CSV table of C-alpha atoms in Angstrom, one decimal:
chain,number,residue,atom,x,y,z
L,25,MET,CA,-6.5,21.2,14.4
L,26,ARG,CA,-8.8,17.6,13.3
L,27,GLN,CA,-10.2,19.5,10.5
L,28,ALA,CA,-7.4,21.0,9.0
L,29,VAL,CA,-5.1,17.1,9.7
L,30,LEU,CA,-8.0,15.4,8.4
L,31,ALA,CA,-8.4,18.5,5.1
L,32,ALA,CA,-5.1,18.0,4.7
L,33,ALA,CA,-5.1,14.4,4.7
L,34,VAL,CA,-8.1,13.6,1.6
L,35,ASP,CA,-6.4,16.1,-0.2
L,36,ILE,CA,-2.7,13.9,-0.7
L,37,LEU,CA,-5.0,11.2,-1.4
L,38,ALA,CA,-6.8,12.2,-4.1
L,39,THR,CA,-3.9,14.2,-5.5
L,40,GLU,CA,-1.3,11.3,-4.4
L,41,GLY,CA,-2.8,8.2,-3.5
L,42,LEU,CA,-2.4,6.0,-0.1
L,43,ALA,CA,1.4,5.2,-1.1
L,44,GLY,CA,1.7,9.0,-1.0
L,45,ALA,CA,-0.7,10.0,3.1
L,46,THR,CA,1.7,9.4,4.7
L,47,VAL,CA,1.7,10.9,8.8
L,48,ALA,CA,4.7,12.9,8.4
L,49,ALA,CA,3.9,14.3,4.9
L,50,VAL,CA,0.2,15.5,6.0
L,51,ALA,CA,1.3,16.8,9.8
L,52,GLY,CA,3.4,19.1,7.0
L,53,ALA,CA,0.5,19.8,4.6
L,54,ALA,CA,-1.3,20.7,7.7
L,55,GLY,CA,1.1,22.6,9.4
L,56,VAL,CA,1.2,20.9,12.8
L,57,HIS,CA,3.7,18.2,14.4
L,58,GLU,CA,3.7,15.0,13.8
L,59,THR,CA,3.7,13.5,16.6
L,60,SER,CA,0.1,15.7,17.7
L,61,VAL,CA,-1.7,13.8,14.7
L,62,TYR,CA,0.3,10.5,16.6
L,63,ARG,CA,-0.5,11.9,19.8
L,64,ARG,CA,-5.1,12.0,17.7
L,65,TRP,CA,-5.3,8.4,15.9
L,66,LYS,CA,-2.5,6.4,17.4
L,67,THR,CA,-1.8,4.9,14.2
L,68,ARG,CA,-1.5,6.2,10.6
L,69,GLU,CA,-4.3,3.4,9.1
L,70,ASN,CA,-6.9,5.1,11.5
L,71,LEU,CA,-6.2,8.9,10.3
L,72,ILE,CA,-6.8,7.2,7.0
L,73,LEU,CA,-10.0,5.3,8.1
L,74,ASP,CA,-11.4,8.8,9.7
L,75,ALA,CA,-10.9,11.8,6.9
L,76,LEU,CA,-12.6,9.2,4.7
L,77,THR,CA,-14.9,8.7,6.8
L,78,THR,CA,-15.7,12.8,8.0
L,79,GLU,CA,-15.3,13.2,3.4
L,80,LEU,CA,-17.7,10.8,2.6
L,81,ASP,CA,-20.0,11.0,5.3
L,82,ALA,CA,-20.4,15.5,4.7
L,83,ALA,CA,-20.3,15.4,0.9
L,84,LEU,CA,-23.9,12.8,1.3
L,85,PRO,CA,-25.9,14.0,3.4
L,86,ILE,CA,-29.2,11.9,4.1
L,87,PRO,CA,-32.1,13.9,2.9
L,88,ASP,CA,-35.5,13.7,5.2
L,89,THR,CA,-38.2,15.9,2.9
L,90,GLY,CA,-41.1,13.2,3.0
L,91,ASP,CA,-41.0,12.0,-0.2
L,92,VAL,CA,-38.9,8.5,-0.9
L,93,ARG,CA,-38.2,9.3,-4.6
L,94,GLU,CA,-36.9,12.6,-3.5
L,95,ASP,CA,-34.8,11.9,-0.6
L,96,LEU,CA,-33.7,8.9,-3.4
L,97,GLU,CA,-32.8,11.2,-6.0
L,98,ARG,CA,-31.4,13.8,-3.6
L,99,PHE,CA,-29.1,11.4,-1.7
L,100,PHE,CA,-27.6,9.7,-4.6
L,101,GLY,CA,-27.4,12.9,-6.8
L,102,SER,CA,-24.9,13.6,-4.1
L,103,LEU,CA,-22.5,10.1,-5.0
L,104,ALA,CA,-22.9,11.3,-8.7
L,105,SER,CA,-21.9,14.4,-8.7
L,106,LEU,CA,-19.0,13.3,-5.8
L,107,LEU,CA,-17.6,10.2,-8.1
L,108,ALA,CA,-18.1,12.3,-11.1
L,109,GLY,CA,-15.3,14.0,-10.1
L,110,ALA,CA,-11.7,13.4,-10.1
L,111,HIS,CA,-11.5,14.2,-6.5
L,112,GLY,CA,-14.3,11.2,-6.2
L,113,ARG,CA,-12.4,9.4,-8.2
L,114,ALA,CA,-9.3,9.6,-7.3
L,115,LEU,CA,-11.1,8.7,-3.3
L,116,LEU,CA,-13.1,5.8,-5.0
L,117,ARG,CA,-9.8,4.5,-6.3
L,118,LEU,CA,-8.4,3.9,-3.5
L,119,SER,CA,-10.8,1.2,-2.6
L,120,VAL,CA,-9.3,-1.0,-5.1
L,121,GLU,CA,-6.1,0.2,-4.4
L,122,ARG,CA,-4.1,-3.1,-2.4
L,123,ASP,CA,-2.2,-1.2,0.0
L,124,ASP,CA,-0.2,-4.7,2.7
L,125,SER,CA,-0.1,-1.7,5.8
L,126,LEU,CA,-4.2,-1.4,5.3
L,127,ASP,CA,-6.7,-3.2,6.6
L,128,GLU,CA,-8.3,-5.3,4.5
L,129,SER,CA,-11.6,-5.8,5.5
L,130,ARG,CA,-11.4,-2.2,5.7
L,131,ARG,CA,-12.0,-1.1,2.4
L,132,ALA,CA,-15.8,-1.1,3.3
L,133,TYR,CA,-15.3,3.1,3.5
L,134,TRP,CA,-17.7,3.5,0.8
L,135,THR,CA,-19.8,0.9,1.2
L,136,ASP,CA,-20.2,1.1,5.2
L,137,ARG,CA,-20.6,5.7,5.0
L,138,LEU,CA,-23.7,4.3,2.0
L,139,ASP,CA,-25.4,2.1,4.7
L,140,ARG,CA,-26.7,4.9,6.1
L,141,ALA,CA,-28.7,5.2,3.2
L,142,ALA,CA,-30.7,2.5,4.4
L,143,ALA,CA,-32.9,5.2,6.8
L,144,MET,CA,-34.2,6.8,3.9
L,145,VAL,CA,-35.8,3.3,2.7
L,146,GLU,CA,-36.6,2.8,6.2
L,147,ARG,CA,-38.6,5.9,5.8
L,148,GLY,CA,-40.1,5.5,2.1
L,149,VAL,CA,-41.9,1.9,4.7
L,150,GLU,CA,-43.4,3.5,7.4
L,151,ARG,CA,-44.5,6.1,5.0
L,152,GLY,CA,-47.0,3.0,2.7
L,153,GLU,CA,-44.7,4.4,-0.4
L,154,LEU,CA,-42.0,1.1,-0.5
L,155,VAL,CA,-43.4,-3.0,-0.2
L,156,GLU,CA,-42.7,-4.1,3.4
L,157,GLY,CA,-40.0,-6.4,3.8
L,158,THR,CA,-38.3,-4.0,1.3
L,159,ASP,CA,-34.8,-4.7,1.6
L,160,PRO,CA,-32.6,-1.1,1.8
L,161,GLY,CA,-29.3,-2.6,1.8
L,162,LEU,CA,-30.2,-4.1,-1.9
L,163,LEU,CA,-32.0,-1.3,-2.7
L,164,ILE,CA,-29.3,1.1,-2.0
L,165,GLU,CA,-26.3,-1.8,-4.2
L,166,ALA,CA,-29.3,-1.4,-7.0
L,167,VAL,CA,-28.2,2.1,-7.4
L,168,SER,CA,-24.8,3.0,-6.4
L,169,GLY,CA,-23.3,0.0,-8.1
L,170,PRO,CA,-24.3,1.1,-11.2
L,171,LEU,CA,-21.9,4.2,-10.5
L,172,PHE,CA,-19.5,1.9,-8.5
L,173,ALA,CA,-19.2,0.0,-11.4
L,174,ARG,CA,-19.2,2.5,-14.4
L,175,VAL,CA,-16.1,4.2,-12.4
L,176,LEU,CA,-13.9,1.7,-12.0
L,177,LEU,CA,-14.6,-0.4,-14.8
L,178,SER,CA,-15.8,1.3,-18.2
L,179,GLY,CA,-14.8,4.9,-17.1
L,180,ALA,CA,-18.2,5.7,-18.9
L,181,SER,CA,-18.9,9.7,-17.8
L,182,TRP,CA,-22.9,9.2,-17.1
L,183,GLY,CA,-25.9,13.4,-17.9
L,184,ASP,CA,-28.6,14.0,-15.0
L,185,THR,CA,-30.8,11.6,-15.9
L,186,LEU,CA,-29.1,7.6,-14.9
L,187,VAL,CA,-29.8,8.4,-11.1
L,188,PRO,CA,-33.4,9.6,-11.5
L,189,ARG,CA,-34.5,6.3,-13.8
L,190,LEU,CA,-31.6,4.3,-11.6
L,191,VAL,CA,-34.3,4.8,-8.8
L,192,ALA,CA,-37.4,4.6,-11.0
L,193,LEU,CA,-36.3,1.0,-12.0
L,194,ALA,CA,-35.4,0.4,-8.4
L,195,LEU,CA,-39.2,2.0,-7.6
L,196,ASP,CA,-41.1,1.5,-10.4
L,197,GLY,CA,-39.3,-2.2,-12.1
L,198,SER,CA,-39.6,-2.8,-15.8
L,199,ARG,CA,-42.4,-4.7,-15.7
L,200,PRO,CA,-46.2,-3.0,-16.3
L,201,ARG,CA,-48.1,-1.3,-13.6
L,202,THR,CA,-51.9,-1.7,-13.1
L,203,ASP,CA,-51.7,1.1,-11.6
L,204,GLY,CA,-50.1,2.9,-14.7
L,205,GLY,CA,-47.5,4.4,-13.9
L,206,SER,CA,-44.1,5.2,-12.6
L,207,GLY,CA,-44.9,7.6,-10.3
L,208,GLY,CA,-44.5,10.8,-12.4
L,209,SER,CA,-40.4,10.2,-13.5
E,20,MET,CA,-3.7,-23.8,-31.9
E,21,ARG,CA,-5.7,-20.7,-31.0
E,22,GLN,CA,-7.3,-22.7,-28.2
E,23,ALA,CA,-4.4,-23.1,-26.0
E,24,VAL,CA,-3.3,-20.0,-26.5
E,25,LEU,CA,-6.5,-18.3,-25.0
E,26,ALA,CA,-6.6,-20.7,-22.5
E,27,ALA,CA,-2.6,-20.1,-21.5
E,28,ALA,CA,-3.8,-16.3,-21.6
E,29,VAL,CA,-6.2,-16.5,-19.6
E,30,ASP,CA,-4.5,-18.9,-16.8
E,31,ILE,CA,-1.8,-16.5,-16.3
E,32,LEU,CA,-3.5,-13.2,-16.0
E,33,ALA,CA,-5.3,-15.1,-13.2
E,34,THR,CA,-2.6,-15.7,-11.5
E,35,GLU,CA,0.3,-13.5,-12.2
E,36,GLY,CA,-2.1,-10.5,-13.8
E,37,LEU,CA,-1.7,-8.6,-16.9
E,38,ALA,CA,2.4,-7.7,-15.6
E,39,GLY,CA,2.7,-11.4,-15.8
E,40,ALA,CA,1.3,-12.5,-19.8
E,41,THR,CA,3.5,-11.3,-21.9
E,42,VAL,CA,3.9,-13.0,-24.8
E,43,ALA,CA,6.2,-14.9,-23.9
E,44,ALA,CA,5.0,-16.8,-21.3
E,45,VAL,CA,1.8,-17.6,-23.2
E,46,ALA,CA,3.5,-18.8,-25.4
E,47,GLY,CA,6.1,-21.0,-23.6
E,48,ALA,CA,2.5,-22.6,-21.4
E,49,ALA,CA,0.8,-22.9,-24.9
E,50,GLY,CA,4.3,-24.6,-26.1
E,51,VAL,CA,3.4,-22.7,-29.2
E,52,HIS,CA,6.6,-20.4,-30.9
E,53,GLU,CA,6.3,-17.2,-30.5
E,54,THR,CA,6.2,-15.4,-33.3
E,55,SER,CA,3.7,-17.5,-34.1
E,56,VAL,CA,1.8,-16.1,-31.6
E,57,TYR,CA,2.5,-12.6,-33.6
E,58,ARG,CA,1.8,-13.7,-36.6
E,59,ARG,CA,-2.3,-13.9,-35.3
E,60,TRP,CA,-2.5,-11.3,-32.9
E,61,LYS,CA,-0.1,-8.7,-34.3
E,62,THR,CA,0.2,-7.6,-30.4
E,63,ARG,CA,0.0,-9.1,-26.5
E,64,GLU,CA,-3.0,-6.2,-26.6
E,65,ASN,CA,-5.1,-8.4,-28.8
E,66,LEU,CA,-4.0,-11.4,-27.8
E,67,ILE,CA,-5.3,-10.9,-24.1
E,68,LEU,CA,-8.3,-9.3,-24.9
E,69,ASP,CA,-9.1,-11.7,-27.3
E,70,ALA,CA,-8.4,-14.4,-24.6
E,71,LEU,CA,-10.8,-11.9,-21.9
E,72,THR,CA,-13.6,-11.7,-24.1
E,73,THR,CA,-13.5,-15.2,-25.8
E,74,GLU,CA,-13.5,-16.7,-21.6
E,75,LEU,CA,-15.8,-14.7,-20.8
E,76,ASP,CA,-18.5,-15.1,-23.7
E,77,ALA,CA,-18.4,-18.7,-23.5
E,78,ALA,CA,-18.9,-18.5,-19.5
E,79,LEU,CA,-21.2,-16.2,-20.5
E,80,PRO,CA,-24.1,-17.5,-22.0
E,81,ILE,CA,-27.0,-16.2,-22.5
E,82,PRO,CA,-29.9,-17.6,-22.5
E,83,ASP,CA,-33.6,-17.7,-24.2
E,84,THR,CA,-35.8,-20.0,-22.2
E,85,GLY,CA,-39.2,-17.2,-23.5
E,86,ASP,CA,-39.3,-16.1,-20.0
E,87,VAL,CA,-37.8,-12.7,-19.5
E,88,ARG,CA,-37.2,-12.8,-16.0
E,89,GLU,CA,-36.1,-16.7,-16.6
E,90,ASP,CA,-33.9,-15.7,-18.6
E,91,LEU,CA,-31.8,-12.6,-16.7
E,92,GLU,CA,-31.8,-14.9,-13.6
E,93,ARG,CA,-29.8,-17.6,-14.7
E,94,PHE,CA,-27.7,-15.1,-17.0
E,95,PHE,CA,-26.7,-13.1,-14.0
E,96,GLY,CA,-26.4,-16.5,-11.6
E,97,SER,CA,-23.7,-17.7,-14.9
E,98,LEU,CA,-21.5,-13.8,-13.7
E,99,ALA,CA,-21.9,-14.5,-9.8
E,100,SER,CA,-21.3,-18.1,-9.9
E,101,LEU,CA,-17.9,-16.5,-11.7
E,102,LEU,CA,-17.5,-13.6,-9.8
E,103,ALA,CA,-18.1,-15.6,-7.0
E,104,GLY,CA,-14.4,-18.1,-7.5
E,105,ALA,CA,-11.1,-16.3,-7.8
E,106,HIS,CA,-10.7,-16.4,-11.0
E,107,GLY,CA,-13.4,-13.8,-12.7
E,108,ARG,CA,-12.1,-11.6,-9.1
E,109,ALA,CA,-8.9,-12.2,-10.2
E,110,LEU,CA,-10.0,-10.9,-14.7
E,111,LEU,CA,-12.5,-8.8,-13.2
E,112,ARG,CA,-9.6,-7.0,-10.5
E,113,LEU,CA,-7.0,-7.1,-14.1
E,114,SER,CA,-10.0,-4.6,-14.9
E,115,VAL,CA,-9.3,-1.7,-12.3
E,116,GLU,CA,-5.6,-2.3,-13.1
E,117,ARG,CA,-3.4,-0.1,-14.2
E,118,ASP,CA,-1.3,-0.8,-16.9
E,119,ASP,CA,0.4,1.5,-19.5
E,120,SER,CA,0.8,-0.7,-22.5
E,121,LEU,CA,-2.7,-1.5,-22.6
E,122,ASP,CA,-4.8,1.5,-23.9
E,123,GLU,CA,-7.7,2.3,-20.8
E,124,SER,CA,-10.7,2.4,-22.8
E,125,ARG,CA,-9.9,-1.4,-23.8
E,126,ARG,CA,-11.1,-1.9,-20.0
E,127,ALA,CA,-15.0,-2.0,-20.6
E,128,TYR,CA,-14.5,-4.8,-22.6
E,129,TRP,CA,-16.8,-6.0,-19.2
E,130,THR,CA,-19.7,-4.4,-19.7
E,131,ASP,CA,-18.6,-4.6,-23.4
E,132,ARG,CA,-19.9,-7.9,-23.1
E,133,LEU,CA,-22.4,-7.7,-20.7
E,134,ASP,CA,-23.7,-5.1,-24.1
E,135,ARG,CA,-24.7,-8.6,-25.3
E,136,ALA,CA,-27.6,-9.6,-22.7
E,137,ALA,CA,-29.7,-6.4,-24.2
E,138,ALA,CA,-31.5,-9.1,-26.2
E,139,MET,CA,-33.0,-10.9,-23.5
E,140,VAL,CA,-34.3,-7.9,-22.4
E,141,GLU,CA,-35.0,-7.1,-25.4
E,142,ARG,CA,-37.3,-10.2,-26.1
E,143,GLY,CA,-39.2,-8.9,-22.6
E,144,VAL,CA,-40.4,-6.2,-24.5
E,145,GLU,CA,-41.8,-7.6,-27.5
E,146,ARG,CA,-44.0,-10.7,-25.4
E,147,GLY,CA,-45.1,-7.8,-23.6
E,148,GLU,CA,-43.7,-8.5,-20.1
E,149,LEU,CA,-42.0,-5.0,-19.9
E,150,VAL,CA,-43.0,-1.7,-20.6
E,151,GLU,CA,-41.8,-0.6,-24.2
E,152,GLY,CA,-39.5,1.4,-23.6
E,153,THR,CA,-37.6,-0.7,-21.7
E,154,ASP,CA,-33.9,0.7,-21.5
E,155,PRO,CA,-31.7,-3.0,-22.0
E,156,GLY,CA,-28.4,-1.1,-20.5
E,157,LEU,CA,-29.6,0.7,-17.9
E,158,LEU,CA,-31.5,-2.5,-16.1
E,159,ILE,CA,-28.6,-4.5,-17.1
E,160,GLU,CA,-26.2,-2.2,-15.2
E,161,ALA,CA,-28.6,-2.2,-12.0
E,162,VAL,CA,-28.2,-5.5,-11.6
E,163,SER,CA,-24.0,-6.6,-13.2
E,164,GLY,CA,-23.4,-3.4,-10.7
E,165,PRO,CA,-24.2,-4.3,-7.2
E,166,LEU,CA,-21.8,-7.6,-7.7
E,167,PHE,CA,-19.2,-5.3,-9.2
E,168,ALA,CA,-19.0,-3.2,-6.6
E,169,ARG,CA,-18.7,-6.0,-3.8
E,170,VAL,CA,-16.1,-7.9,-5.9
E,171,LEU,CA,-14.0,-4.5,-5.6
E,172,LEU,CA,-15.7,-3.0,-3.1
E,173,SER,CA,-16.1,-4.6,-0.3
E,174,GLY,CA,-15.7,-8.3,-0.6
E,175,ALA,CA,-18.3,-8.9,0.2
E,176,SER,CA,-19.4,-12.8,-1.0
E,177,TRP,CA,-23.2,-13.3,-1.6
E,178,GLY,CA,-25.4,-16.1,-1.2
E,179,ASP,CA,-28.1,-17.7,-3.7
E,180,THR,CA,-30.8,-15.3,-3.6
E,181,LEU,CA,-29.1,-12.3,-4.2
E,182,VAL,CA,-29.7,-12.2,-8.1
E,183,PRO,CA,-33.0,-13.3,-7.9
E,184,ARG,CA,-34.0,-10.0,-5.4
E,185,LEU,CA,-31.8,-8.0,-7.4
E,186,VAL,CA,-33.7,-9.3,-11.5
E,187,ALA,CA,-37.1,-8.8,-8.8
E,188,LEU,CA,-36.5,-5.0,-8.5
E,189,ALA,CA,-35.2,-4.7,-11.6
E,190,LEU,CA,-38.3,-5.8,-12.2
E,191,ASP,CA,-40.5,-5.1,-10.3
E,192,GLY,CA,-39.6,-2.2,-8.2
E,193,SER,CA,-40.5,-1.8,-4.3
E,194,ARG,CA,-43.2,0.4,-4.4
E,195,PRO,CA,-46.3,-1.4,-4.0
E,196,ARG,CA,-48.4,-3.2,-7.3
E,197,THR,CA,-52.4,-2.6,-7.5
E,198,ASP,CA,-52.2,-6.7,-9.0
E,199,GLY,CA,-50.3,-7.8,-6.2
E,200,GLY,CA,-47.3,-9.2,-7.1
E,201,SER,CA,-44.6,-9.9,-6.9
E,202,GLY,CA,-44.7,-12.7,-10.0
E,203,GLY,CA,-44.7,-15.2,-8.3
E,204,SER,CA,-40.1,-15.4,-7.6
């Protein structure tokens, strides 16, 4: 039952927004009793957050290829693909929608899910690919922030090169390197 | 008259949002006749965009210190200060507010204003501080995107070190440098 209810919740959230995602509507779409939904999730807020978290974690797997650049390009490539589609954009817009029935502090579910990506950066530091003291959160924000800003502010689309270029900037910087290279991207 | 009307428009936008910023309300707050506003700006949309553009350009001067890191830290420091305040946050939230009376393509006024910052990057390339072929827009997005995302998605605040750290990441990268340094930041 859990998968059917969560899938129905994500569909309704993406098509009708927060206001449409009532427990009754989700239960109806999933073909289960409203009381069963309340028994399992207790509140509408728990249901919505469980649906979004499960959806995002499934859409954004954390790669472990042994190469930090490759890992980051794959992970943020998944994020870019998600945000390039109507479904992902709708889910992102939920974050900026005001809804008094949801705790404001829980709006951070996107950025919370991205915190999982820290593991890729930490492995890069352990392998010596990144300098000691690299801040995983900062690096993640420097690549994801521009994608979020494009969707929310300008609506600008992007091609296949944006993610590799953002990853390259965060890894290589824009100051000349005496070792002469951007590491091959 | 222009300054009084634009200042009134920005005040109303920040306190009451797009819906409150009617020509009548702005004219009333500025103490001028509504017909005078229409004579000068023709439409409500022109008035709102002129107000936002003028406000943002005044709040975000483009420094020219001769040092690209210093220029970028000052510019994005101004942006961070603006966005840390209730006024700036309210103006940013206008970008994600839906309003059928405004052309959707004009929502990009924040990112459009940031395009002015390209001059700092271009001067850095000319001085040899940055590699040839550095994309000014990409660098600007890598620093501004995280600030926008924090305000819009997580609501997280930041301290004085976030901007210098984002600038350092975009300039120096996170891969080890054989010249041994982050350029002194």
